[in-house]
Amino acid sequence: MERIDRFITNHSMYSRSIVKKLINAKRVYLNDEVVKKADIKINEDLDIVRIDDEVIKAQKYVYLILNKPTGYVSATKDGKDKTVLDLVPEKYKWRNLFPAGRLDKNTTGMMLITDDRSFCT
């Protein structure tokens, strides 16, 4: 069992302070009922947590497949070129993602982007 505010913070892009504001604004739902307190305990395997219409799911790791276009480097940061992480949808950018493997800047192809460090060791 985990507090609902911690659950949302751990599985979304929202900070604890934002989650508390969302709860106060009556935008957080637990099993279709408005959440009134941040310290409510939930069972992530059974309960359904929503912010407005967005369901927040427990997700240990993220695995994204993307088709890398030319002109992007296979890095997390680069001072002069765009990186493959610039192609990641906004809703995943809060996670500590990295490319699993490399393709040259002028090469296109499929790439795996993940936050699962054990996947690449």
mmCIF file of N, CA and C in Angstrom, residues 59-119:
data_model
loop_
_atom_site.group_PDB
_atom_site.id
_atom_site.type_symbol
_atom_site.label_atom_id
_atom_site.label_comp_id
_atom_site.label_asym_id
_atom_site.label_seq_id
_atom_site.Cartn_x
_atom_site.Cartn_y
_atom_site.Cartn_z
ATOM 1 N N GLN A 59 4.221 1.852 -13.458
ATOM 2 C CA GLN A 59 5.075 1.425 -14.552
ATOM 3 C C GLN A 59 6.516 1.535 -14.082
ATOM 4 N N LYS A 60 7.151 0.383 -13.885
ATOM 5 C CA LYS A 60 8.516 0.396 -13.385
ATOM 6 C C LYS A 60 9.474 0.985 -14.419
ATOM 7 N N TYR A 61 9.379 0.521 -15.644
ATOM 8 C CA TYR A 61 10.256 1.001 -16.716
ATOM 9 C C TYR A 61 9.437 1.344 -17.951
ATOM 10 N N VAL A 62 10.024 2.177 -18.795
ATOM 11 C CA VAL A 62 9.423 2.546 -20.073
ATOM 12 C C VAL A 62 10.339 2.057 -21.183
ATOM 13 N N TYR A 63 9.735 1.494 -22.224
ATOM 14 C CA TYR A 63 10.468 1.063 -23.416
ATOM 15 C C TYR A 63 9.775 1.691 -24.618
ATOM 16 N N LEU A 64 10.484 2.556 -25.328
ATOM 17 C CA LEU A 64 9.933 3.227 -26.496
ATOM 18 C C LEU A 64 10.746 2.840 -27.725
ATOM 19 N N ILE A 65 10.057 2.544 -28.805
ATOM 20 C CA ILE A 65 10.722 2.288 -30.083
ATOM 21 C C ILE A 65 10.483 3.511 -30.958
ATOM 22 N N LEU A 66 11.546 4.038 -31.546
ATOM 23 C CA LEU A 66 11.361 5.155 -32.465
ATOM 24 C C LEU A 66 12.189 4.941 -33.717
ATOM 25 N N ASN A 67 11.741 5.554 -34.787
ATOM 26 C CA ASN A 67 12.456 5.509 -36.056
ATOM 27 C C ASN A 67 13.323 6.757 -36.118
ATOM 28 N N LYS A 68 14.623 6.590 -35.876
ATOM 29 C CA LYS A 68 15.536 7.737 -35.836
ATOM 30 C C LYS A 68 15.730 8.297 -37.239
ATOM 31 N N PRO A 69 15.405 9.561 -37.429
ATOM 32 C CA PRO A 69 15.683 10.186 -38.724
ATOM 33 C C PRO A 69 17.139 10.659 -38.801
ATOM 34 N N THR A 70 17.584 11.004 -39.979
ATOM 35 C CA THR A 70 18.927 11.565 -40.113
ATOM 36 C C THR A 70 18.970 12.915 -39.403
ATOM 37 N N GLY A 71 20.163 13.293 -38.962
ATOM 38 C CA GLY A 71 20.344 14.591 -38.330
ATOM 39 C C GLY A 71 20.249 14.574 -36.817
ATOM 40 N N TYR A 72 19.896 13.445 -36.234
ATOM 41 C CA TYR A 72 19.809 13.321 -34.777
ATOM 42 C C TYR A 72 20.944 12.435 -34.281
ATOM 43 N N VAL A 73 21.532 12.807 -33.139
ATOM 44 C CA VAL A 73 22.593 11.988 -32.562
ATOM 45 C C VAL A 73 22.007 11.063 -31.500
ATOM 46 N N SER A 74 22.643 9.912 -31.348
ATOM 47 C CA SER A 74 22.203 8.899 -30.370
ATOM 48 C C SER A 74 22.839 9.199 -29.021
ATOM 49 N N ALA A 75 22.375 10.256 -28.397
ATOM 50 C CA ALA A 75 22.925 10.689 -27.112
ATOM 51 C C ALA A 75 21.804 11.294 -26.280
ATOM 52 N N THR A 76 22.080 11.454 -24.991
ATOM 53 C CA THR A 76 21.090 12.087 -24.125
ATOM 54 C C THR A 76 21.205 13.609 -24.174
ATOM 55 N N LYS A 77 22.425 14.121 -24.395
ATOM 56 C CA LYS A 77 22.660 15.563 -24.493
ATOM 57 C C LYS A 77 23.718 15.814 -25.554
ATOM 58 N N ASP A 78 23.603 16.937 -26.227
ATOM 59 C CA ASP A 78 24.618 17.332 -27.193
ATOM 60 C C ASP A 78 24.558 18.852 -27.318
ATOM 61 N N GLY A 79 25.710 19.475 -27.313
ATOM 62 C CA GLY A 79 25.765 20.931 -27.358
ATOM 63 C C GLY A 79 25.381 21.549 -28.682
ATOM 64 N N LYS A 80 25.486 20.796 -29.790
ATOM 65 C CA LYS A 80 25.215 21.415 -31.089
ATOM 66 C C LYS A 80 24.168 20.690 -31.930
ATOM 67 N N ASP A 81 23.949 19.409 -31.697
ATOM 68 C CA ASP A 81 22.995 18.660 -32.520
ATOM 69 C C ASP A 81 21.765 18.252 -31.723
ATOM 70 N N LYS A 82 20.684 17.994 -32.458
ATOM 71 C CA LYS A 82 19.479 17.448 -31.833
ATOM 72 C C LYS A 82 19.757 15.997 -31.448
ATOM 73 N N THR A 83 19.161 15.558 -30.336
ATOM 74 C CA THR A 83 19.352 14.178 -29.885
ATOM 75 C C THR A 83 18.065 13.382 -30.079
ATOM 76 N N VAL A 84 18.190 12.057 -30.022
ATOM 77 C CA VAL A 84 17.008 11.202 -30.153
ATOM 78 C C VAL A 84 16.012 11.461 -29.024
ATOM 79 N N LEU A 85 16.479 11.966 -27.884
ATOM 80 C CA LEU A 85 15.555 12.269 -26.790
ATOM 81 C C LEU A 85 14.662 13.460 -27.117
ATOM 82 N N ASP A 86 15.068 14.288 -28.080
ATOM 83 C CA ASP A 86 14.203 15.379 -28.530
ATOM 84 C C ASP A 86 12.961 14.849 -29.247
ATOM 85 N N LEU A 87 12.995 13.600 -29.687
ATOM 86 C CA LEU A 87 11.870 12.981 -30.394
ATOM 87 C C LEU A 87 10.876 12.294 -29.458
ATOM 88 N N VAL A 88 11.240 12.183 -28.198
ATOM 89 C CA VAL A 88 10.402 11.475 -27.219
ATOM 90 C C VAL A 88 9.181 12.331 -26.882
ATOM 91 N N PRO A 89 7.992 11.721 -26.828
ATOM 92 C CA PRO A 89 6.794 12.479 -26.446
ATOM 93 C C PRO A 89 6.941 13.134 -25.072
ATOM 94 N N GLU A 90 6.362 14.292 -24.929
ATOM 95 C CA GLU A 90 6.482 15.104 -23.708
ATOM 96 C C GLU A 90 6.111 14.332 -22.446
ATOM 97 N N LYS A 91 5.123 13.463 -22.527
ATOM 98 C CA LYS A 91 4.665 12.773 -21.320
ATOM 99 C C LYS A 91 5.701 11.819 -20.731
ATOM 100 N N TYR A 92 6.784 11.509 -21.483
ATOM 101 C CA TYR A 92 7.838 10.627 -20.979
ATOM 102 C C TYR A 92 9.109 11.378 -20.590
ATOM 103 N N LYS A 93 9.170 12.655 -20.841
ATOM 104 C CA LYS A 93 10.426 13.394 -20.662
ATOM 105 C C LYS A 93 10.857 13.524 -19.211
ATOM 106 N N TRP A 94 9.982 13.325 -18.264
ATOM 107 C CA TRP A 94 10.344 13.416 -16.848
ATOM 108 C C TRP A 94 11.138 12.199 -16.405
ATOM 109 N N ARG A 95 11.076 11.109 -17.171
ATOM 110 C CA ARG A 95 11.805 9.890 -16.825
ATOM 111 C C ARG A 95 13.266 10.047 -17.255
ATOM 112 N N ASN A 96 14.150 9.276 -16.667
ATOM 113 C CA ASN A 96 15.578 9.343 -16.969
ATOM 114 C C ASN A 96 15.885 8.420 -18.149
ATOM 115 N N LEU A 97 15.441 8.818 -19.337
ATOM 116 C CA LEU A 97 15.558 7.972 -20.527
ATOM 117 C C LEU A 97 16.929 8.088 -21.178
ATOM 118 N N PHE A 98 17.294 7.038 -21.912
ATOM 119 C CA PHE A 98 18.535 7.030 -22.678
ATOM 120 C C PHE A 98 18.371 6.060 -23.847
ATOM 121 N N PRO A 99 19.158 6.246 -24.912
ATOM 122 C CA PRO A 99 19.091 5.310 -26.037
ATOM 123 C C PRO A 99 19.853 4.027 -25.716
ATOM 124 N N ALA A 100 19.246 2.899 -26.032
ATOM 125 C CA ALA A 100 19.905 1.596 -25.850
ATOM 126 C C ALA A 100 20.562 1.247 -27.181
ATOM 127 N N GLY A 101 21.789 1.654 -27.339
ATOM 128 C CA GLY A 101 22.502 1.454 -28.598
ATOM 129 C C GLY A 101 22.725 2.784 -29.293
ATOM 130 N N ARG A 102 23.392 2.712 -30.441
ATOM 131 C CA ARG A 102 23.741 3.934 -31.152
ATOM 132 C C ARG A 102 23.541 3.755 -32.647
ATOM 133 N N LEU A 103 23.158 4.823 -33.284
ATOM 134 C CA LEU A 103 23.159 4.923 -34.739
ATOM 135 C C LEU A 103 23.866 6.229 -35.083
ATOM 136 N N ASP A 104 24.625 6.233 -36.170
ATOM 137 C CA ASP A 104 25.317 7.445 -36.596
ATOM 138 C C ASP A 104 24.317 8.562 -36.890
ATOM 139 N N LYS A 105 24.800 9.788 -36.813
ATOM 140 C CA LYS A 105 23.949 10.960 -37.020
ATOM 141 C C LYS A 105 23.216 10.903 -38.355
ATOM 142 N N ASN A 106 23.883 10.481 -39.393
ATOM 143 C CA ASN A 106 23.272 10.477 -40.721
ATOM 144 C C ASN A 106 22.645 9.138 -41.093
ATOM 145 N N THR A 107 22.393 8.291 -40.105
ATOM 146 C CA THR A 107 21.769 6.986 -40.326
ATOM 147 C C THR A 107 20.347 7.012 -39.784
ATOM 148 N N THR A 108 19.445 6.387 -40.519
ATOM 149 C CA THR A 108 18.083 6.212 -40.017
ATOM 150 C C THR A 108 17.933 4.780 -39.541
ATOM 151 N N GLY A 109 16.972 4.555 -38.668
ATOM 152 C CA GLY A 109 16.730 3.195 -38.215
ATOM 153 C C GLY A 109 15.978 3.156 -36.900
ATOM 154 N N MET A 110 15.633 1.947 -36.502
ATOM 155 C CA MET A 110 14.877 1.745 -35.279
ATOM 156 C C MET A 110 15.798 1.820 -34.070
ATOM 157 N N MET A 111 15.323 2.524 -33.036
ATOM 158 C CA MET A 111 16.079 2.645 -31.788
ATOM 159 C C MET A 111 15.162 2.363 -30.615
ATOM 160 N N LEU A 112 15.752 1.792 -29.582
ATOM 161 C CA LEU A 112 15.048 1.578 -28.324
ATOM 162 C C LEU A 112 15.478 2.668 -27.350
ATOM 163 N N ILE A 113 14.496 3.328 -26.751
ATOM 164 C CA ILE A 113 14.735 4.337 -25.722
ATOM 165 C C ILE A 113 14.112 3.790 -24.440
ATOM 166 N N THR A 114 14.863 3.804 -23.338
ATOM 167 C CA THR A 114 14.368 3.204 -22.099
ATOM 168 C C THR A 114 14.938 3.921 -20.884
ATOM 169 N N ASP A 115 14.403 3.589 -19.722
ATOM 170 C CA ASP A 115 14.991 4.024 -18.453
ATOM 171 C C ASP A 115 15.432 2.814 -17.637
ATOM 172 N N ASP A 116 15.462 1.658 -18.274
ATOM 173 C CA ASP A 116 15.858 0.398 -17.632
ATOM 174 C C ASP A 116 17.357 0.190 -17.832
ATOM 175 N N ARG A 117 18.143 0.629 -16.867
ATOM 176 C CA ARG A 117 19.608 0.514 -16.965
ATOM 177 C C ARG A 117 20.064 -0.941 -17.034
ATOM 178 N N SER A 118 19.368 -1.847 -16.381
ATOM 179 C CA SER A 118 19.769 -3.257 -16.398
ATOM 180 C C SER A 118 19.589 -3.874 -17.783
ATOM 181 N N PHE A 119 18.747 -3.284 -18.599
ATOM 182 C CA PHE A 119 18.517 -3.777 -19.952
ATOM 183 C C PHE A 119 19.777 -3.659 -20.805
#
